[in-house]
Short mmCIF file of C-alpha atoms in Angstrom, two decimals:
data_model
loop_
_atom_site.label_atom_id
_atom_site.label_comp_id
_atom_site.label_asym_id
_atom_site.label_seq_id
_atom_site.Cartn_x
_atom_site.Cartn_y
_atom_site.Cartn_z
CA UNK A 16 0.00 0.00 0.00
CA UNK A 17 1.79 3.23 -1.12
CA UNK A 18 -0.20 6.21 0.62
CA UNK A 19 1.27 9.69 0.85
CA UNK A 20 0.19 12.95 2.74
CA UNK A 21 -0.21 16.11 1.21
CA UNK A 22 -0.91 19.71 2.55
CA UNK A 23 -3.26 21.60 0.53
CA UNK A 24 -3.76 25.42 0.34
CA UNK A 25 -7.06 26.23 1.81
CA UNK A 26 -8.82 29.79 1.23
CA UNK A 27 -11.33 31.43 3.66
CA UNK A 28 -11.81 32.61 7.16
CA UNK A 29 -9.78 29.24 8.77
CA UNK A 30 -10.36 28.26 12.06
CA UNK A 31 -7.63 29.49 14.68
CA UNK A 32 -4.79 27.11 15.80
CA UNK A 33 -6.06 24.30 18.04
CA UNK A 34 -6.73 21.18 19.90
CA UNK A 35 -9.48 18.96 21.25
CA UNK A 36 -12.40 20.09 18.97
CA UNK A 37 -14.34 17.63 16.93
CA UNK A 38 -14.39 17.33 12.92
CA UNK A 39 -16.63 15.37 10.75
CA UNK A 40 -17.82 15.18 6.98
CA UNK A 41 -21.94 15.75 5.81
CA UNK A 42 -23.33 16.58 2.44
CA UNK A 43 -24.87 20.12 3.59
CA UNK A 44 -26.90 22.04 0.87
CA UNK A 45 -27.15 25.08 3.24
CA UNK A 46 -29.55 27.86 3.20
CA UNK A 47 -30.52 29.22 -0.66
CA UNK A 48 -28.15 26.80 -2.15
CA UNK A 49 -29.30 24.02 -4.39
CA UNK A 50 -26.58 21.62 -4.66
CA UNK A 51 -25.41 19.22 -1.98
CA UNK A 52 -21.59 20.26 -0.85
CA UNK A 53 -19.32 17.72 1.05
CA UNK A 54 -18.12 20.20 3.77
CA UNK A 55 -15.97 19.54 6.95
CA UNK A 56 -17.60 20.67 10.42
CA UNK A 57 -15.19 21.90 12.63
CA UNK A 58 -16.67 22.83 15.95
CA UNK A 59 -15.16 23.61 19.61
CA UNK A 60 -11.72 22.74 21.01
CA UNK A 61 -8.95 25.36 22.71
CA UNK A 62 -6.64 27.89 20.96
CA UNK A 63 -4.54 29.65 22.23
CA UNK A 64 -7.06 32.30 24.27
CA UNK A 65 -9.20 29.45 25.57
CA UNK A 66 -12.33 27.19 24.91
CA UNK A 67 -14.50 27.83 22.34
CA UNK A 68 -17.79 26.92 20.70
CA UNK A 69 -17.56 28.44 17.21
CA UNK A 70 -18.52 26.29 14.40
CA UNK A 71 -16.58 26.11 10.80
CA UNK A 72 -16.90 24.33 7.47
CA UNK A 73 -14.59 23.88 4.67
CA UNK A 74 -15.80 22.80 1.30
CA UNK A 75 -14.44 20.26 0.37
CA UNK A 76 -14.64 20.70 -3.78
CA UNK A 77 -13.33 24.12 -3.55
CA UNK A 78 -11.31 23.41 0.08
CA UNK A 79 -12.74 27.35 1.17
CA UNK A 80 -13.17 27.73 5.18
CA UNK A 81 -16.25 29.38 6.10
CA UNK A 82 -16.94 30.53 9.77
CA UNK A 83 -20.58 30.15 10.34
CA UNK A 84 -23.47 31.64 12.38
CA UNK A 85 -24.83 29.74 15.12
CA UNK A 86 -26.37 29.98 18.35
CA UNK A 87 -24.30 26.96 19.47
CA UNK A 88 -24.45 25.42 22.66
CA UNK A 89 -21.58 26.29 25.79
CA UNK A 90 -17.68 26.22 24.19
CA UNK A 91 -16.07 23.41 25.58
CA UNK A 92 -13.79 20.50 24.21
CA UNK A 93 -12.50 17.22 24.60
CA UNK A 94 -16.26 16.54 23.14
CA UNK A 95 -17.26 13.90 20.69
CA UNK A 96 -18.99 14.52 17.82
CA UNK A 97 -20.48 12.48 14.14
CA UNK A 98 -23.18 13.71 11.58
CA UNK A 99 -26.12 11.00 11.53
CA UNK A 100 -26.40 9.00 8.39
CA UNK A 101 -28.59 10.18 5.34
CA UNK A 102 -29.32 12.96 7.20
CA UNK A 103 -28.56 16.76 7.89
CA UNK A 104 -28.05 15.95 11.55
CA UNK A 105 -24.54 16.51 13.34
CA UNK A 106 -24.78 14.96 17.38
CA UNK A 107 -22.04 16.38 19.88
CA UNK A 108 -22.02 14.69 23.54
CA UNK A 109 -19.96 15.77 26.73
CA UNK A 110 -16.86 17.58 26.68
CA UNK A 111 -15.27 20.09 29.04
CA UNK A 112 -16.27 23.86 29.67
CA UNK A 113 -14.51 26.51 30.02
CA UNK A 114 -13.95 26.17 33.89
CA UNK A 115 -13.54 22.62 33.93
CA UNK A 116 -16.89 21.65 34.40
CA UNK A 117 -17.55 18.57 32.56
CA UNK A 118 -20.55 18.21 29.99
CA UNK A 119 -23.49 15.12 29.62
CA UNK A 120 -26.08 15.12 27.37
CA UNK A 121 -26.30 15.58 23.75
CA UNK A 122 -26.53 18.74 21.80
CA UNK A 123 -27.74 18.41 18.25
CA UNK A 124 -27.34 20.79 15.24
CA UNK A 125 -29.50 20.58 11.86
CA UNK A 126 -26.14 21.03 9.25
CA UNK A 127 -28.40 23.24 6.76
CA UNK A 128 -30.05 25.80 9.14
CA UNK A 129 -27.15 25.86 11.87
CA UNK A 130 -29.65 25.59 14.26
CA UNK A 131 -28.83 23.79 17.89
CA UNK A 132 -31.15 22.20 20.08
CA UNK A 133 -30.74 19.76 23.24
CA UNK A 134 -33.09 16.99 23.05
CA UNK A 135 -33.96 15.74 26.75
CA UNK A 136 -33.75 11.58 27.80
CA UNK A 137 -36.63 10.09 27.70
CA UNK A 138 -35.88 7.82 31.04
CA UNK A 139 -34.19 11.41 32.31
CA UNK A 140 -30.87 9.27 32.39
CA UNK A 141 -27.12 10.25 30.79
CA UNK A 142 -24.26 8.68 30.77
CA UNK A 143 -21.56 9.74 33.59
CA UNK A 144 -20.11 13.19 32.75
CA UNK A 145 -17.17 12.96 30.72
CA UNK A 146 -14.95 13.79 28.01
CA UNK A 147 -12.39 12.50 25.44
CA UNK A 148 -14.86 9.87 24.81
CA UNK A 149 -15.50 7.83 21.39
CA UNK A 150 -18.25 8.29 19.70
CA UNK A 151 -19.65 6.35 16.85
CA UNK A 152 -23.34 6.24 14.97
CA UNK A 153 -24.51 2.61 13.18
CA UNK A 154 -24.67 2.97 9.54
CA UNK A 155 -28.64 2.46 9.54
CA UNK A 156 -30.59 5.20 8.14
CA UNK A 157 -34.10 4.20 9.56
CA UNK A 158 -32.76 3.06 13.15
CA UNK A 159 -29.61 4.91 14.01
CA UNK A 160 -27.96 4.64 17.22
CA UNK A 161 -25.13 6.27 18.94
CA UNK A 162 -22.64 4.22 21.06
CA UNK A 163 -20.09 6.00 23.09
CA UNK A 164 -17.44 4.44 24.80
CA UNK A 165 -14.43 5.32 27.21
CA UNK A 166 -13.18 8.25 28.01
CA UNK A 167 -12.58 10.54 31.14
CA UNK A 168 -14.53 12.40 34.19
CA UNK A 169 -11.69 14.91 34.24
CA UNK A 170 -9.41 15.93 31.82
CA UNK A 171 -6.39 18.33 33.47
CA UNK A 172 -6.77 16.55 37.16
CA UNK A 173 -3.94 14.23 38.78
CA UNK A 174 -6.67 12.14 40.08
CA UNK A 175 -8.57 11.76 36.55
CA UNK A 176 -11.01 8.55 36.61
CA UNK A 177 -10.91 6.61 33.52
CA UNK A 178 -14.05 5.03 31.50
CA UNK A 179 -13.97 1.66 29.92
CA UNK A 180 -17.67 1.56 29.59
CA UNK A 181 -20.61 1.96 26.47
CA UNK A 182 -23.86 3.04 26.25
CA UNK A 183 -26.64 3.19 23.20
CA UNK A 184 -28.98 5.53 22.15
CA UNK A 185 -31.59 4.92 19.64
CA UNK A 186 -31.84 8.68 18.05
CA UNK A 187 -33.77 7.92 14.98
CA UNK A 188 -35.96 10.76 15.88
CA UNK A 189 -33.56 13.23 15.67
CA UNK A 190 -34.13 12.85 12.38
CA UNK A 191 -37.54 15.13 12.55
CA UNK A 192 -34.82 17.72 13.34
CA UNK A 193 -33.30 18.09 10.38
CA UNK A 194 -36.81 18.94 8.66
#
């Protein structure tokens, strides 16, 4: 297998320098636009002032950063985040604040209108709170599920407890979200 890296110039506003945010790939058509675009979702992490929650994309056929409008939820990082299947539907869970504090719960964005919301459990019960977790979605379009697994109660903390465990969650109705 002969694989080989290459850097490629990018135009745009580009995201700042930094760490521990969360990237993933949708087909977005976006508001007034007709055509689907593969775009990158950049969202969260730390630079160099601090935590953030601003929310990029980069198009992928013409590799131009955009930085996008959004009411998005608290900036944090060490969070996990994937875009449902077949849908317009990106899912971010946990993460870190900006004073430590550690996030549970899921926030959910709809990729075309940038708009956030934070769906509530139906049995009122999350996951411990945590960060640098692993998150993954099934490949089913009609019954998706997210499975997280892993990860830490604190991040910066001598005394940091470590996750080895998994949890489900059915979240085929997000899908309403999106339309």
């Amino acid at each position: 297998i002969d694989m080989e890296w290459k850097e490629v110039e990018t135009t745009g506003l580009k995201p700042t320098p930094r760490a521990a945010h969360t990237a993933f790939i949708s087909n977005s058509k976006g508001i007034g636009c007709d055509d689907m675009r593969e775009k990158m979702f950049v969202f969260g992490g730390r630079d160099h002032v601090g935590r953030t929650n601003d929310l990029y994309t980069l198009d992928i056929k013409s590799l131009e950063w955009k930085k996008e409008i959004s009411k998005a939820p608290a900036a944090r990082s060490f969070h996990a985040m994937v875009a449902l299947p077949g849908s317009q539907i990106g899912v971010c869970y946990g993460g870190m604040g900006v004073d430590g504090e550690m996030f549970s719960g899921l926030e959910v964005i709809n990729l075309q209108t940038l708009e956030w919301a934070s769906p509530k459990s139906s049995n009122g019960f999350w996951p411990p709170l945590r960060g640098a977790t692993s998150m993954v979605t099934t490949l089913s379009q009609e019954m998706p599920k997210l499975i997280i697994f892993g990860g830490s109660q604190s991040i910066e903390d001598k005394e940091t407890i470590y996750y080895n465990d998994a949890y489900v969650i059915d979240v085929a109705q997000l899908t309403a979200f999106s339309s």
